[in-house]
Every structure is written in structure tokens, then in C-alpha cells.
Tab-separated table of C-alpha atoms and ligand atoms in Angstrom:
chain	number	residue	atom	x	y	z
A	1	MET	CA	-23.389	-26.972	-71.165
A	2	THR	CA	-20.016	-29.311	-71.830
A	3	THR	CA	-16.507	-30.311	-69.957
A	4	SER	CA	-14.569	-28.044	-71.359
A	5	HIS	CA	-16.638	-25.155	-70.375
A	6	LEU	CA	-17.319	-26.481	-66.593
A	7	LYS	CA	-13.569	-26.193	-66.916
A	8	HIS	CA	-13.263	-22.643	-68.107
A	9	ILE	CA	-15.850	-22.220	-65.822
A	10	ALA	CA	-13.529	-23.628	-62.438
A	11	LEU	CA	-11.085	-21.840	-64.046
A	12	ILE	CA	-12.166	-18.311	-63.619
A	13	ALA	CA	-13.630	-18.791	-60.296
A	14	ILE	CA	-10.028	-20.113	-59.155
A	15	SER	CA	-8.450	-17.315	-61.186
A	16	ALA	CA	-10.500	-14.590	-59.072
A	17	LEU	CA	-10.035	-15.638	-55.895
A	18	ALA	CA	-6.453	-15.726	-56.626
A	19	LEU	CA	-7.358	-12.230	-56.703
A	20	VAL	CA	-8.564	-11.868	-53.768
A	21	ALA	CA	-5.753	-13.453	-51.298
A	22	LEU	CA	-3.760	-11.686	-53.325
A	23	ILE	CA	-5.581	-8.767	-52.354
A	24	VAL	CA	-6.313	-9.705	-49.143
A	25	PHE	CA	-2.878	-10.443	-48.253
A	26	PHE	CA	-1.343	-6.999	-49.784
A	27	GLN	CA	-3.448	-4.579	-47.381
A	28	MET	CA	-2.440	-7.397	-44.774
A	29	ARG	CA	1.735	-6.305	-45.530
A	30	GLY	CA	0.356	-3.221	-45.674
A	31	HIS	CA	-1.156	-3.104	-42.783
A	32	ASN	CA	1.671	-4.575	-40.449
A	33	ALA	CA	4.616	-3.402	-42.798
A	34	SER	CA	2.881	0.655	-41.247
A	35	LEU	CA	2.234	-0.753	-38.096
A	36	THR	CA	6.345	-1.583	-37.663
A	37	ALA	CA	7.430	1.539	-39.237
A	38	PRO	CA	10.514	2.380	-37.619
A	39	GLY	CA	10.661	4.654	-34.537
A	40	ILE	CA	6.113	4.642	-34.073
A	41	VAL	CA	5.137	2.368	-31.269
A	42	ALA	CA	1.636	2.679	-32.210
A	43	GLU	CA	-1.357	2.963	-34.397
A	44	ASN	CA	-4.662	4.062	-33.943
A	45	PHE	CA	-3.488	6.482	-30.971
A	46	GLY	CA	-4.368	9.498	-30.289
A	47	GLY	CA	-6.814	11.727	-32.293
A	48	PRO	CA	-8.652	14.970	-31.863
A	49	PHE	CA	-9.610	16.519	-28.767
A	50	THR	CA	-11.610	19.737	-27.952
A	51	LEU	CA	-10.406	20.474	-23.745
A	52	THR	CA	-9.473	24.225	-22.065
A	53	ASP	CA	-6.782	24.966	-21.167
A	54	TYR	CA	-5.378	26.327	-17.413
A	55	ALA	CA	-6.231	30.140	-18.663
A	56	GLY	CA	-9.905	28.310	-19.356
A	57	HIS	CA	-9.611	29.279	-23.350
A	58	THR	CA	-10.757	26.128	-25.711
A	59	VAL	CA	-8.091	24.066	-27.259
A	60	THR	CA	-7.778	20.898	-29.553
A	61	ASP	CA	-5.259	18.350	-30.763
A	62	LYS	CA	-4.817	21.295	-33.555
A	63	ASN	CA	-3.101	23.733	-31.176
A	64	TYR	CA	0.009	21.258	-30.684
A	65	ALA	CA	0.062	19.979	-33.764
A	66	GLY	CA	3.774	19.961	-35.672
A	67	ARG	CA	5.171	20.017	-32.298
A	68	TRP	CA	7.271	17.590	-30.481
A	69	ARG	CA	5.224	16.431	-26.819
A	70	LEU	CA	5.591	15.147	-23.990
A	71	ILE	CA	2.457	14.138	-22.410
A	72	TYR	CA	1.000	12.934	-19.400
A	73	PHE	CA	-2.358	12.121	-17.634
A	74	GLY	CA	-3.147	11.986	-14.332
A	75	PHE	CA	-4.279	14.434	-11.816
A	76	THR	CA	-3.187	17.358	-8.772
A	77	TYR	CA	-4.268	15.627	-6.319
A	78	CYS	CA	-2.172	12.447	-6.836
A	79	PRO	CA	-0.289	12.444	-3.677
A	80	ALA	CA	2.501	10.021	-5.026
A	81	ILE	CA	3.162	9.228	-8.962
A	82	CYS	CA	2.067	12.524	-10.364
A	83	PRO	CA	4.026	14.609	-8.789
A	84	THR	CA	7.311	12.181	-9.314
A	85	GLU	CA	6.375	11.678	-13.206
A	86	LEU	CA	5.763	16.289	-13.588
A	87	ALA	CA	9.242	16.238	-12.281
A	88	LYS	CA	10.639	13.935	-14.720
A	89	ILE	CA	9.233	15.609	-17.288
A	90	THR	CA	10.814	19.516	-15.755
A	91	GLN	CA	13.993	17.578	-15.512
A	92	THR	CA	13.926	16.552	-19.258
A	93	MET	CA	13.179	19.304	-20.368
A	94	LYS	CA	15.954	20.932	-18.557
A	95	LEU	CA	18.818	18.623	-19.134
A	96	LEU	CA	17.784	18.973	-23.494
A	97	GLY	CA	18.841	22.644	-23.125
A	98	ASP	CA	17.585	24.616	-26.048
A	99	LYS	CA	16.540	21.173	-27.929
A	100	ALA	CA	13.090	21.589	-25.562
A	101	ASP	CA	11.705	23.927	-27.426
A	102	GLN	CA	10.730	21.631	-30.380
A	103	ILE	CA	9.371	20.297	-27.113
A	104	THR	CA	5.507	20.839	-25.696
A	105	PRO	CA	4.623	19.462	-22.427
A	106	ILE	CA	0.949	18.654	-21.804
A	107	PHE	CA	-0.601	17.510	-18.228
A	108	ILE	CA	-4.336	16.417	-19.469
A	109	SER	CA	-6.430	15.810	-15.985
A	110	LEU	CA	-8.344	13.151	-15.597
A	111	ASP	CA	-9.760	14.863	-12.267
A	112	PRO	CA	-11.815	17.749	-13.799
A	113	ALA	CA	-14.317	17.612	-11.048
A	114	ARG	CA	-11.357	19.582	-8.972
A	115	ASP	CA	-8.755	20.307	-11.148
A	116	THR	CA	-10.702	23.362	-12.312
A	117	PRO	CA	-8.408	25.659	-14.874
A	118	ASP	CA	-6.900	27.786	-12.073
A	119	VAL	CA	-6.193	24.600	-10.039
A	120	ILE	CA	-4.262	23.435	-12.822
A	121	ALA	CA	-2.569	26.581	-13.685
A	122	GLY	CA	-0.378	26.568	-9.985
A	123	TYR	CA	-0.429	22.949	-10.360
A	124	VAL	CA	1.649	22.697	-13.808
A	125	THR	CA	3.744	26.057	-13.795
A	126	MET	CA	5.349	24.905	-10.216
A	127	PHE	CA	7.177	22.511	-12.214
A	128	ASP	CA	8.536	24.051	-16.214
A	129	LYS	CA	6.569	27.438	-16.741
A	130	ARG	CA	6.272	25.735	-20.526
A	131	PHE	CA	3.667	23.059	-19.265
A	132	VAL	CA	0.252	23.364	-20.882
A	133	GLY	CA	-2.028	21.655	-18.368
A	134	LEU	CA	-5.801	20.646	-19.442
A	135	THR	CA	-9.113	19.634	-17.940
A	136	GLY	CA	-11.973	19.165	-19.518
A	137	THR	CA	-15.527	18.160	-19.316
A	138	PRO	CA	-15.809	14.876	-17.849
A	139	GLU	CA	-16.998	13.185	-21.268
A	140	GLN	CA	-14.361	14.665	-22.365
A	141	ILE	CA	-12.196	13.691	-19.891
A	142	LYS	CA	-13.356	10.216	-20.315
A	143	GLN	CA	-12.806	10.315	-24.522
A	144	VAL	CA	-9.277	11.831	-24.577
A	145	ALA	CA	-8.500	9.027	-22.262
A	146	LYS	CA	-9.950	6.430	-23.897
A	147	ASP	CA	-7.897	7.790	-27.908
A	148	TYR	CA	-5.008	8.240	-24.919
A	149	LYS	CA	-5.101	4.412	-23.796
A	150	ILE	CA	-5.257	5.543	-20.419
A	151	TYR	CA	-7.275	3.685	-17.589
A	152	TYR	CA	-8.956	5.655	-14.910
A	153	ALA	CA	-10.937	5.297	-12.048
A	154	LYS	CA	-12.425	6.576	-8.633
A	155	VAL	CA	-11.989	5.185	-5.460
A	156	GLU	CA	-12.390	6.173	-2.157
A	157	ASP	CA	-9.337	5.593	0.421
A	158	PRO	CA	-11.222	5.337	4.127
A	159	ALA	CA	-7.415	6.692	5.459
A	160	LEU	CA	-8.321	10.058	2.933
A	161	SER	CA	-10.973	12.873	3.294
A	162	ASP	CA	-11.907	12.446	-0.381
A	163	TYR	CA	-11.718	10.263	-3.145
A	164	THR	CA	-7.935	9.166	-5.087
A	165	ILE	CA	-7.899	8.817	-9.239
A	166	ASP	CA	-6.483	5.055	-9.248
A	167	HIS	CA	-5.235	5.406	-13.665
A	168	SER	CA	-1.837	4.386	-15.959
A	169	SER	CA	1.816	5.676	-15.806
A	170	PHE	CA	2.744	6.694	-18.857
A	171	ILE	CA	4.875	9.960	-20.699
A	172	TYR	CA	4.445	9.738	-24.483
A	173	PHE	CA	5.888	10.759	-26.441
A	174	ILE	CA	4.941	11.949	-29.237
A	175	ASP	CA	6.336	13.509	-32.992
A	176	PRO	CA	4.968	16.832	-35.248
A	177	ASP	CA	3.048	14.089	-36.981
A	178	ASP	CA	1.118	12.639	-34.624
A	179	ASN	CA	2.767	9.946	-34.407
A	180	LEU	CA	3.580	8.286	-30.615
A	181	ARG	CA	7.372	7.458	-31.016
A	182	ALA	CA	8.258	6.345	-27.298
A	183	ILE	CA	6.555	5.537	-23.771
A	184	TYR	CA	8.120	5.967	-20.723
A	185	ARG	CA	7.608	4.585	-17.850
A	186	ILE	CA	7.793	4.877	-13.392
A	187	ASN	CA	11.008	3.298	-13.995
A	188	ASP	CA	12.914	4.800	-16.631
A	189	THR	CA	14.467	8.158	-15.726
A	190	ALA	CA	15.112	11.687	-16.769
A	191	GLU	CA	18.425	10.873	-17.881
A	192	THR	CA	17.707	8.043	-20.111
A	193	MET	CA	14.672	10.065	-21.770
A	194	ALA	CA	16.647	12.763	-22.310
A	195	VAL	CA	18.945	10.945	-24.552
A	196	GLU	CA	16.447	9.080	-26.104
A	197	ILE	CA	14.540	12.011	-26.997
A	198	ALA	CA	17.850	14.372	-28.293
A	199	SER	CA	18.329	11.509	-30.610
A	200	ARG	CA	15.325	11.680	-32.214
A	201	LEU	CA	14.895	14.975	-32.476
A	202	GLU	CA	18.287	15.209	-34.045
A	203	GLY	CA	17.604	12.652	-36.591
A	204	ALA	CA	14.325	13.716	-36.778
A	205	SER	CA	12.732	12.025	-40.181
A	206	PRO	CA	10.776	8.992	-39.443
B	301	NI	NI1	-0.949	10.291	-10.159
């Protein structure tokens, strides 16, 4: 093998490496670009689920596809945070007026043992008749909570006769294409939510 042969091989190797680096670079850039796509909060969020609605019917994520959604995870025995947050969603829907017709508010129970469809039906309709209330098997709830980045844990409280559940408190605002568009927390008011949501609904393009 001559020196020129070696040079030739080295050049080919370098070109190949450069090409691989370029492909990796563009793939990473593409990935980053979609991560920061305007108006989308997070990727790899949510996804398919199978649960039971408060009428006892099996439903999947497909039942709500094509709709804007406000999703909250909690449990009906929750003494303070859940009712406050569900009341906030109710108030937001009220403030949005006709625009709220585009939104399905969804409550998903983290306490399937106590939150039967009947219990959930009585609970969520107290807030807003448009609420969808969902429960499932412990495995289904575990999966959907994981996919929606919700932490929850059963806690025995000696001050209470029964257990309680520690859980994340996020109101997720999801667009008709299943993208997470906003996360509202305990400090956000219904007024703030309504203004922001109204602007997203009007300018519904991504
Ligand atoms: Ni709660």
C-alpha cells in the first residue's frame, strides 16, 4: 500500500465521519427545534390511555381527541387542593363564556379504590356539568399518571379516619392535537387562565 493510498483512505474516513457528525447535528437540531416549538410546553407528554368514565363506560384518549382539554388529576376525598382547583377550572370555563364550548374539562382520579364512577359523577358535576370524570384500575391509573407526569402516593394520616393521597397539582391545558400548551399551578388565578386560554383558542394555529 502506497502513501497516496493511505491518504486516500484517510480522506474517505474523515469524509464519512464528517457526514455522520452532520447527520447527528441535524437530528439533534431537529429535536431541539421541536422541543422549543412555539406554544408547546413539553414533548413526550401524555399519550394513549384506557379508563372508565363516570357513566361506567370504557373510554380512551381518542374520545377527547380534537378537543381542547383542561385535565386535572386528584381524588374526590381531597380536603382542600382538589376542590379549589376544580372550582378554578369551573370559574375559568365560566369566564370564557361561549369559547369554553371548545374545551372539555377532565378530572382523573388518583384514588380508584374509593372513587367509583358513581362517586366521581356526584363530585365533578357539582362543579361544572361539562366535566368528564375518569377512573380505572389501579394499573390504568398508575400508567396514565406516569404518562402525564403526576406523582401520587397513599399516605396514612393519624389525624384522619382514612388514608389520604399526596399528589402533584397541575391543571394541564392540552390542544386538539394532544400538545401540552400550558400548565397552571395553585397560584394561577381563573382570571389569568381565562385570558391566556382565550388568546390560544382565538389564535388556535400552532
Ligand atoms: Ni387533592
